[in-house]
mmCIF file with all atom_site columns, C-alpha atoms in Angstrom:
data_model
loop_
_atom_site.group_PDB
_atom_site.id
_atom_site.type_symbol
_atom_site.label_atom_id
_atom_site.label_alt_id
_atom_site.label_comp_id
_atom_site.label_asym_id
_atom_site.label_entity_id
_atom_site.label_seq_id
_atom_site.pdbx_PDB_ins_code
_atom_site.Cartn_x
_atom_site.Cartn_y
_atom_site.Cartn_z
_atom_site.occupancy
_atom_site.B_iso_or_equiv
_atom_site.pdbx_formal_charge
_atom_site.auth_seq_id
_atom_site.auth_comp_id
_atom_site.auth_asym_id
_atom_site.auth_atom_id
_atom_site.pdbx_PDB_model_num
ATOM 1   C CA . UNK A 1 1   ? 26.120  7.848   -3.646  1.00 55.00 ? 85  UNK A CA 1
ATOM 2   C CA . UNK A 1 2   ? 25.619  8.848   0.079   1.00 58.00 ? 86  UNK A CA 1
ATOM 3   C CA . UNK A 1 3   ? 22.093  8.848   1.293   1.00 57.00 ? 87  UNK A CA 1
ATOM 4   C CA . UNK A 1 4   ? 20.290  11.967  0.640   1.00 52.00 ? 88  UNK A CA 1
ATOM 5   C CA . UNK A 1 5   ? 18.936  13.396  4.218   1.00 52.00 ? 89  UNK A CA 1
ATOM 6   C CA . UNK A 1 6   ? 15.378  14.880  4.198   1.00 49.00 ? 90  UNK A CA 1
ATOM 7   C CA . UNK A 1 7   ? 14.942  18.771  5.883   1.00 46.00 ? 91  UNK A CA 1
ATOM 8   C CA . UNK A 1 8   ? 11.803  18.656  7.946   1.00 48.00 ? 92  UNK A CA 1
ATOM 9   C CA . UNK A 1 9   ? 9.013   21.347  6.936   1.00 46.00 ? 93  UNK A CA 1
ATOM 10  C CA . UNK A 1 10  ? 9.820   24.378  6.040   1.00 45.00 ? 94  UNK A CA 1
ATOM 11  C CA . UNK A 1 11  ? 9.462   26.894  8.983   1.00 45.00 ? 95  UNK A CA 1
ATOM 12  C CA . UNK A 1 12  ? 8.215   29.853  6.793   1.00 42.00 ? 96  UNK A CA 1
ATOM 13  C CA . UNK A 1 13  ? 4.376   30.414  6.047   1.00 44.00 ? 97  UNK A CA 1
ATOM 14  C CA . UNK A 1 14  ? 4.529   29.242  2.341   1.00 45.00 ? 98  UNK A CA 1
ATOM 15  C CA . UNK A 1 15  ? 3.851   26.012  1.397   1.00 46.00 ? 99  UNK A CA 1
ATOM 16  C CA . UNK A 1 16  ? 7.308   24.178  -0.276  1.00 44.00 ? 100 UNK A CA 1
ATOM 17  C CA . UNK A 1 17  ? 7.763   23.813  -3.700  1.00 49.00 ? 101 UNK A CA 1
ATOM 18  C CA . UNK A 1 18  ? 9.955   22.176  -5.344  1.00 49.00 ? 102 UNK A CA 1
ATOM 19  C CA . UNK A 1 19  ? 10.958  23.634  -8.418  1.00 51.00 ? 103 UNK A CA 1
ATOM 20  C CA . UNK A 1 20  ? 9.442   23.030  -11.860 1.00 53.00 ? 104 UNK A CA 1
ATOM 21  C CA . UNK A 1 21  ? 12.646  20.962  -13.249 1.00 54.00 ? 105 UNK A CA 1
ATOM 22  C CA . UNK A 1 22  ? 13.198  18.848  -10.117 1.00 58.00 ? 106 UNK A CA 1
ATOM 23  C CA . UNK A 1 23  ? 11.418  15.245  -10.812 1.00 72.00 ? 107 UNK A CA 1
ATOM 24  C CA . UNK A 1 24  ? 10.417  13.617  -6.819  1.00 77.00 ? 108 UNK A CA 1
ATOM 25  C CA . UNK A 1 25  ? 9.390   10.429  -5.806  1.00 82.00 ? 109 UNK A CA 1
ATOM 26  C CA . UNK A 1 26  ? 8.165   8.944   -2.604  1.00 82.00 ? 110 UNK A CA 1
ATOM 27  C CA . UNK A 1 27  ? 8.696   6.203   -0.677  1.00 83.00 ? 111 UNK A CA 1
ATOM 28  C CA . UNK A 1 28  ? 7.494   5.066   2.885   1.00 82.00 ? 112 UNK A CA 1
ATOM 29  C CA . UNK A 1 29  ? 10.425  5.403   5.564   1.00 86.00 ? 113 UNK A CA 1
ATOM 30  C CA . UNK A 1 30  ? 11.569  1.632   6.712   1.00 83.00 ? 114 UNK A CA 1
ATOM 31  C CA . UNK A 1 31  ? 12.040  3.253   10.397  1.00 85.00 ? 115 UNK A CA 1
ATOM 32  C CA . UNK A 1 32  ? 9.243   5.010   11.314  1.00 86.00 ? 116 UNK A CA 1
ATOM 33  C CA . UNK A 1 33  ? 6.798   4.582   7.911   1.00 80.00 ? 117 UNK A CA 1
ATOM 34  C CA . UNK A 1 34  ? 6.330   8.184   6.971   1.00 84.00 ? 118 UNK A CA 1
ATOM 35  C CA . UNK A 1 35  ? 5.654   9.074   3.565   1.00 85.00 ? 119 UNK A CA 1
ATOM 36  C CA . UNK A 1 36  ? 9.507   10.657  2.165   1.00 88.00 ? 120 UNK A CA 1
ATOM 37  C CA . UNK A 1 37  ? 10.439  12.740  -0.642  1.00 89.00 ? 121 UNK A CA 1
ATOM 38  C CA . UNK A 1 38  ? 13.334  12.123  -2.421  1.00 88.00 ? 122 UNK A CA 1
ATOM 39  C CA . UNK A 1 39  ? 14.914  13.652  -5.914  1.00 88.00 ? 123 UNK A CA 1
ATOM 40  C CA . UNK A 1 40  ? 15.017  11.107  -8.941  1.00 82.00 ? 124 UNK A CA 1
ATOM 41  C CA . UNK A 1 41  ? 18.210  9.534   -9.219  1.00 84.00 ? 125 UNK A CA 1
ATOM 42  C CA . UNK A 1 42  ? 18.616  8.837   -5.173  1.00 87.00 ? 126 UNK A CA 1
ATOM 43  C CA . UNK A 1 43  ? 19.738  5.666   -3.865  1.00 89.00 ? 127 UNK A CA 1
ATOM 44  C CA . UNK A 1 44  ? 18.497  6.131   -0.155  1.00 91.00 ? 128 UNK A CA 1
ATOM 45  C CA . UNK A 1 45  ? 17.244  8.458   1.374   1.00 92.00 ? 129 UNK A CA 1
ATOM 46  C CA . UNK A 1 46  ? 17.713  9.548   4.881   1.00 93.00 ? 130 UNK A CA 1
ATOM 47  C CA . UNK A 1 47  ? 14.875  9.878   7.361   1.00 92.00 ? 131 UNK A CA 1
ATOM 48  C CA . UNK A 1 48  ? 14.514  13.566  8.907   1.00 92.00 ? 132 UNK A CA 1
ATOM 49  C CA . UNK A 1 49  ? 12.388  12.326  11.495  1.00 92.00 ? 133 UNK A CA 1
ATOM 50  C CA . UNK A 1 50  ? 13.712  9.216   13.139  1.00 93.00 ? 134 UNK A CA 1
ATOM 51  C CA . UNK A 1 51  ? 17.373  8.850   10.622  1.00 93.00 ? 135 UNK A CA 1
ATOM 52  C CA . UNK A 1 52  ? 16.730  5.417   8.993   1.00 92.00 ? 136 UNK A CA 1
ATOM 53  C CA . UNK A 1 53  ? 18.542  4.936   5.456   1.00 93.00 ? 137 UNK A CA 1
ATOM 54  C CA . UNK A 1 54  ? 16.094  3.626   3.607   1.00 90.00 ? 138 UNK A CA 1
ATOM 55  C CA . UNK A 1 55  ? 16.790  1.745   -0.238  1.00 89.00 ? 139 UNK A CA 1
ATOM 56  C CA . UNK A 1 56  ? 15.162  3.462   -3.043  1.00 88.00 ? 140 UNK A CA 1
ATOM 57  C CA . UNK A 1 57  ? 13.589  0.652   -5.374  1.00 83.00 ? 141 UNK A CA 1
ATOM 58  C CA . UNK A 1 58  ? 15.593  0.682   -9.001  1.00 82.00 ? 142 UNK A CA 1
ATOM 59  C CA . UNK A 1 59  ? 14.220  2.918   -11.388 1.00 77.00 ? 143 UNK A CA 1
ATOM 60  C CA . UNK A 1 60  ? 11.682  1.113   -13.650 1.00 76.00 ? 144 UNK A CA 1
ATOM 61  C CA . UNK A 1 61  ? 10.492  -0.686  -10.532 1.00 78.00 ? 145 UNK A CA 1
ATOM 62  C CA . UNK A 1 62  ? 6.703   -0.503  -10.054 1.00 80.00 ? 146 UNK A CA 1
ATOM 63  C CA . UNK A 1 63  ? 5.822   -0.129  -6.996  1.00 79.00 ? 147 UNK A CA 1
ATOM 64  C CA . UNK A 1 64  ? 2.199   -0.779  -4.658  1.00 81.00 ? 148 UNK A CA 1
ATOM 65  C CA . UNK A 1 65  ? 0.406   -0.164  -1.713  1.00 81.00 ? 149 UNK A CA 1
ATOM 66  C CA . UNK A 1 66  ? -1.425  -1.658  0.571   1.00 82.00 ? 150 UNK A CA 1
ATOM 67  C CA . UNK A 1 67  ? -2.671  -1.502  4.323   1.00 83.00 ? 151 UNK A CA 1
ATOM 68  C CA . UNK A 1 68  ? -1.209  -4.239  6.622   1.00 85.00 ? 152 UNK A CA 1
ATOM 69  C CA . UNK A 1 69  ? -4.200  -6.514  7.731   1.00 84.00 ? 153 UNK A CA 1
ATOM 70  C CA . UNK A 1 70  ? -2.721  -6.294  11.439  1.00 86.00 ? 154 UNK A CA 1
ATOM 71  C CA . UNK A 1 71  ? -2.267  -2.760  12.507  1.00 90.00 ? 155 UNK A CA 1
ATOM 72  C CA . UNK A 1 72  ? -3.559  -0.805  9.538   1.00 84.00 ? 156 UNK A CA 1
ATOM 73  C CA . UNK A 1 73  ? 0.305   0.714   8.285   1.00 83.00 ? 157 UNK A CA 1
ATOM 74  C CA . UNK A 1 74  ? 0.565   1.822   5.198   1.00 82.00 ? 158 UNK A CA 1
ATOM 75  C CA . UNK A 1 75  ? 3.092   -0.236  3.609   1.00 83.00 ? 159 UNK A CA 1
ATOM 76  C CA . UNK A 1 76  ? 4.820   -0.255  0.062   1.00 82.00 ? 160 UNK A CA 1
ATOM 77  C CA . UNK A 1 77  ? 6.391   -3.110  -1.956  1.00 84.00 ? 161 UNK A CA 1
ATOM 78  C CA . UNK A 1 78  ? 7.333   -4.143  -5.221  1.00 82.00 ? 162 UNK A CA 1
ATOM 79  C CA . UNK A 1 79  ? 4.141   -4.188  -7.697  1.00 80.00 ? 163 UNK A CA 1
ATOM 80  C CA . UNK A 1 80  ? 4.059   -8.546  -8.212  1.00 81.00 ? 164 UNK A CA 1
ATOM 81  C CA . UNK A 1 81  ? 5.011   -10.171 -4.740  1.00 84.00 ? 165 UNK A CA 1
ATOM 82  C CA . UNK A 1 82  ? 2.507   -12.175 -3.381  1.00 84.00 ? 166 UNK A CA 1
ATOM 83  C CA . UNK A 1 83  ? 3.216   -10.883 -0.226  1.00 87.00 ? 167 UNK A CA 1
ATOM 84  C CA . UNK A 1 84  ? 4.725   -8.218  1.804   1.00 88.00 ? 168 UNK A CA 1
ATOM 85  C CA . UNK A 1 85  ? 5.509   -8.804  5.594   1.00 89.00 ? 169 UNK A CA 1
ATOM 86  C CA . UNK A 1 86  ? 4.709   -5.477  7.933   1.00 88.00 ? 170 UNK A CA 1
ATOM 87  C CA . UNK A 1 87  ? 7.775   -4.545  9.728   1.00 82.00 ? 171 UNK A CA 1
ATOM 88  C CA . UNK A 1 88  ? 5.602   -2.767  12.665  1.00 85.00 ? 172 UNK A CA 1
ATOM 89  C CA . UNK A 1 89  ? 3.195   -6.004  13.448  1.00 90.00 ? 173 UNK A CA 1
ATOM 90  C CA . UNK A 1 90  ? 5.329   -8.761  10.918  1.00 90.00 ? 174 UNK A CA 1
ATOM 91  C CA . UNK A 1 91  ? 1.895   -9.815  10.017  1.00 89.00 ? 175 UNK A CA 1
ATOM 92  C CA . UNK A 1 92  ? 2.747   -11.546 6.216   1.00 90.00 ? 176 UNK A CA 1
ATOM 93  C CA . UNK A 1 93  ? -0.470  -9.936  3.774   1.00 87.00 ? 177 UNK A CA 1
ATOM 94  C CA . UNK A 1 94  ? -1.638  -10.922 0.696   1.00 82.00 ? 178 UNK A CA 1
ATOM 95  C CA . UNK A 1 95  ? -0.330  -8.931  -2.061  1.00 81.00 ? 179 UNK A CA 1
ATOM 96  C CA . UNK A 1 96  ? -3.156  -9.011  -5.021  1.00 71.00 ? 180 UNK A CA 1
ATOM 97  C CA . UNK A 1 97  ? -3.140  -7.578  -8.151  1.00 67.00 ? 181 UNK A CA 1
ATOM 98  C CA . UNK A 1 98  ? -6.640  -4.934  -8.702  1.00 57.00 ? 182 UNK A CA 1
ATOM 99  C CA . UNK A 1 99  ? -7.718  -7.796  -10.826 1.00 59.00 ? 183 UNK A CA 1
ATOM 100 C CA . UNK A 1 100 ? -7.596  -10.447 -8.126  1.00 69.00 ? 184 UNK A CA 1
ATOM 101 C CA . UNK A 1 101 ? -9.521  -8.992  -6.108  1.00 73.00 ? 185 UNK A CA 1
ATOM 102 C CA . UNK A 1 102 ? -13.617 -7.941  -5.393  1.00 78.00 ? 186 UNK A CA 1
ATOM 103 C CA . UNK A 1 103 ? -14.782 -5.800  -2.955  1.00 81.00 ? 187 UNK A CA 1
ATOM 104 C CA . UNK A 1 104 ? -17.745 -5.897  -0.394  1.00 87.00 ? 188 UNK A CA 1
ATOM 105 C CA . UNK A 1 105 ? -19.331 -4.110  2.405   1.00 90.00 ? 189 UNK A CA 1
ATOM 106 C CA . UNK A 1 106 ? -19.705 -5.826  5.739   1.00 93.00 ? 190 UNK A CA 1
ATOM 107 C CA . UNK A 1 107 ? -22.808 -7.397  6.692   1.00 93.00 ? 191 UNK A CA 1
ATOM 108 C CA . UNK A 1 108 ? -22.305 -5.844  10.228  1.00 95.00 ? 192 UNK A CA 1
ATOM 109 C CA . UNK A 1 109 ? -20.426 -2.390  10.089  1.00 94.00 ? 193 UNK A CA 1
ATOM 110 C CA . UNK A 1 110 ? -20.738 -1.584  6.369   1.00 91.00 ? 194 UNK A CA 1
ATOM 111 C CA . UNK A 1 111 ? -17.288 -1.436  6.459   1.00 90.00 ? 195 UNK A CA 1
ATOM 112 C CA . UNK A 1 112 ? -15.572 -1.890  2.892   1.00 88.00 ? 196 UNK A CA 1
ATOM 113 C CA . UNK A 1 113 ? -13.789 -5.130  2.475   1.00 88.00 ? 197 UNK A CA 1
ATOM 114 C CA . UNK A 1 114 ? -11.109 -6.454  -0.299  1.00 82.00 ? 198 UNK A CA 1
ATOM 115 C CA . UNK A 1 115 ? -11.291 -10.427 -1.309  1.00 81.00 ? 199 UNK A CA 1
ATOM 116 C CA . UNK A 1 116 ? -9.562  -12.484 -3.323  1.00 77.00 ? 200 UNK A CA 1
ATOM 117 C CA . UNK A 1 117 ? -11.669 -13.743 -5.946  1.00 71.00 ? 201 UNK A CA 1
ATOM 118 C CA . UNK A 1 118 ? -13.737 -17.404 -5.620  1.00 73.00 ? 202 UNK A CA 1
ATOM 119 C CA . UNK A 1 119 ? -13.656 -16.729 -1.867  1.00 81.00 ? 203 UNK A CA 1
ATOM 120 C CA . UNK A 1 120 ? -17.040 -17.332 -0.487  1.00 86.00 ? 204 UNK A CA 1
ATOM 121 C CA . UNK A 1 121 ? -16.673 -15.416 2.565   1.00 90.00 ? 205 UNK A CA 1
ATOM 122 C CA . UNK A 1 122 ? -14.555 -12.925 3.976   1.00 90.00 ? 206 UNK A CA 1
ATOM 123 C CA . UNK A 1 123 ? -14.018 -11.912 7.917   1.00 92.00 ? 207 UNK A CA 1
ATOM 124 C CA . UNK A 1 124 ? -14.355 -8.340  9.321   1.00 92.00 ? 208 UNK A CA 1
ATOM 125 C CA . UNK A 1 125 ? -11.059 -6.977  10.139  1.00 89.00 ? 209 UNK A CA 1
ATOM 126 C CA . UNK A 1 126 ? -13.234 -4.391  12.092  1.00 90.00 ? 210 UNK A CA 1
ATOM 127 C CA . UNK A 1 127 ? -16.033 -6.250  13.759  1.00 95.00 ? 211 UNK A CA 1
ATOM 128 C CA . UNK A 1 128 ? -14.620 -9.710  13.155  1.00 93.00 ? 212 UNK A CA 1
ATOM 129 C CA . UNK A 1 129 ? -17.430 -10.553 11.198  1.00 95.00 ? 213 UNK A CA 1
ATOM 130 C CA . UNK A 1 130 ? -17.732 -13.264 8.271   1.00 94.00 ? 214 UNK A CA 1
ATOM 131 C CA . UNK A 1 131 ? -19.611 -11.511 5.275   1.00 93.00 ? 215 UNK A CA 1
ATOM 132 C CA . UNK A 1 132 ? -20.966 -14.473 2.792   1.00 91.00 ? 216 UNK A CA 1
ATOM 133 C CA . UNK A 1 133 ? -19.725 -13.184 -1.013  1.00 85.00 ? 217 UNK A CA 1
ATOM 134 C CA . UNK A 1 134 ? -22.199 -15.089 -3.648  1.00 68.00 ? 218 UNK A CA 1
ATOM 135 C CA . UNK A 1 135 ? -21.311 -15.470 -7.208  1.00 48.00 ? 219 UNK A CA 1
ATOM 136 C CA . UNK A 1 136 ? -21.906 -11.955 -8.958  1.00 43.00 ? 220 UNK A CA 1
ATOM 137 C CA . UNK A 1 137 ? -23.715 -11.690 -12.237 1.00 34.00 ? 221 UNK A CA 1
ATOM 138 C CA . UNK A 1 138 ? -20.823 -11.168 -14.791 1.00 36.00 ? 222 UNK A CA 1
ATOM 139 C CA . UNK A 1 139 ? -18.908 -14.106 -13.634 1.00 36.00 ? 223 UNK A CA 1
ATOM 140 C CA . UNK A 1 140 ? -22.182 -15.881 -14.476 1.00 31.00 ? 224 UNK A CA 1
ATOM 141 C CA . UNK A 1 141 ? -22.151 -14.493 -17.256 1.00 30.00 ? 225 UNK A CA 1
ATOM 142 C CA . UNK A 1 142 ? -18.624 -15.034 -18.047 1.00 33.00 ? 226 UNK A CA 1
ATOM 143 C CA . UNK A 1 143 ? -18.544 -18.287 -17.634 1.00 34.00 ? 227 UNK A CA 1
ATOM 144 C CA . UNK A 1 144 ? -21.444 -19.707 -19.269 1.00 32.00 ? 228 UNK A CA 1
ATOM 145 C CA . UNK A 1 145 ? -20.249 -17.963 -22.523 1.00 33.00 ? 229 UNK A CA 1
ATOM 146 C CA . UNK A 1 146 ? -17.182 -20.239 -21.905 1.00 33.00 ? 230 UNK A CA 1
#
């Protein structure tokens, strides 16, 4: 099946919509990282803004975000790698599951931070700062029931 190219915006003062019976996915554009459309059933899809063919993941295959640790892009991979390599930066980022991970705000910025689990301290993407992380309560909890 040919790749399936992508109009830009509609020119008209309506918002698009598709219609009712026509399932969409998306998928984040391997050229130039913008969020695409594409029907169900599409192999690649065609870039309207910069023309890269990008490979639409088999169907059934979960997919995940996250936002690269180098220059904040939004980028998409297969739900279970361990980790996904940005192709704007090629900075290689931890891929966790939502039950790996905790979440803190910075001791400096107040920024909201993502760690892995047992870490005892995590650095500032931001400020650069290093934010201790103590045990929390539950874990305590959790693991003197053990």
């Amino acid at each position: 099946m040919p790749p399936v190219p992508l109009a830009p915006y509609p020119t008209s003062s309506a918002p698009y919509t598709p219609p009712a019976n026509a399932a969409q996915s998306q998928l984040v554009c391997s050229g130039c990282r913008n969020l695409l459309l594409y029907p169900v059933g599409a192999t690649s899809v065609c870039c309207a803004v910069c023309n890269a063919v990008t490979a639409v993941p088999p169907p059934g295959t979960e997919m995940a975000q996250l936002v690269c640790g180098g220059c904040h892009t939004l980028l998409m991979y297969i739900r279970g790698a361990t980790s996904v390599q940005c192709s704007c930066c090629h900075t290689v980022n931890l891929a966790l599951e939502a039950n790996q991970v905790a979440h803190v705000s910075c001791g400096n910025c107040r920024m909201l931070l993502m760690y892995q689990y047992g870490a005892r301290s995590v650095k500032c993407a931001v400020c650069n700062f290093v934010t201790s992380v103590g045990m929390s309560t539950s874990a305590s909890a959790i693991d003197q029931k053990a």
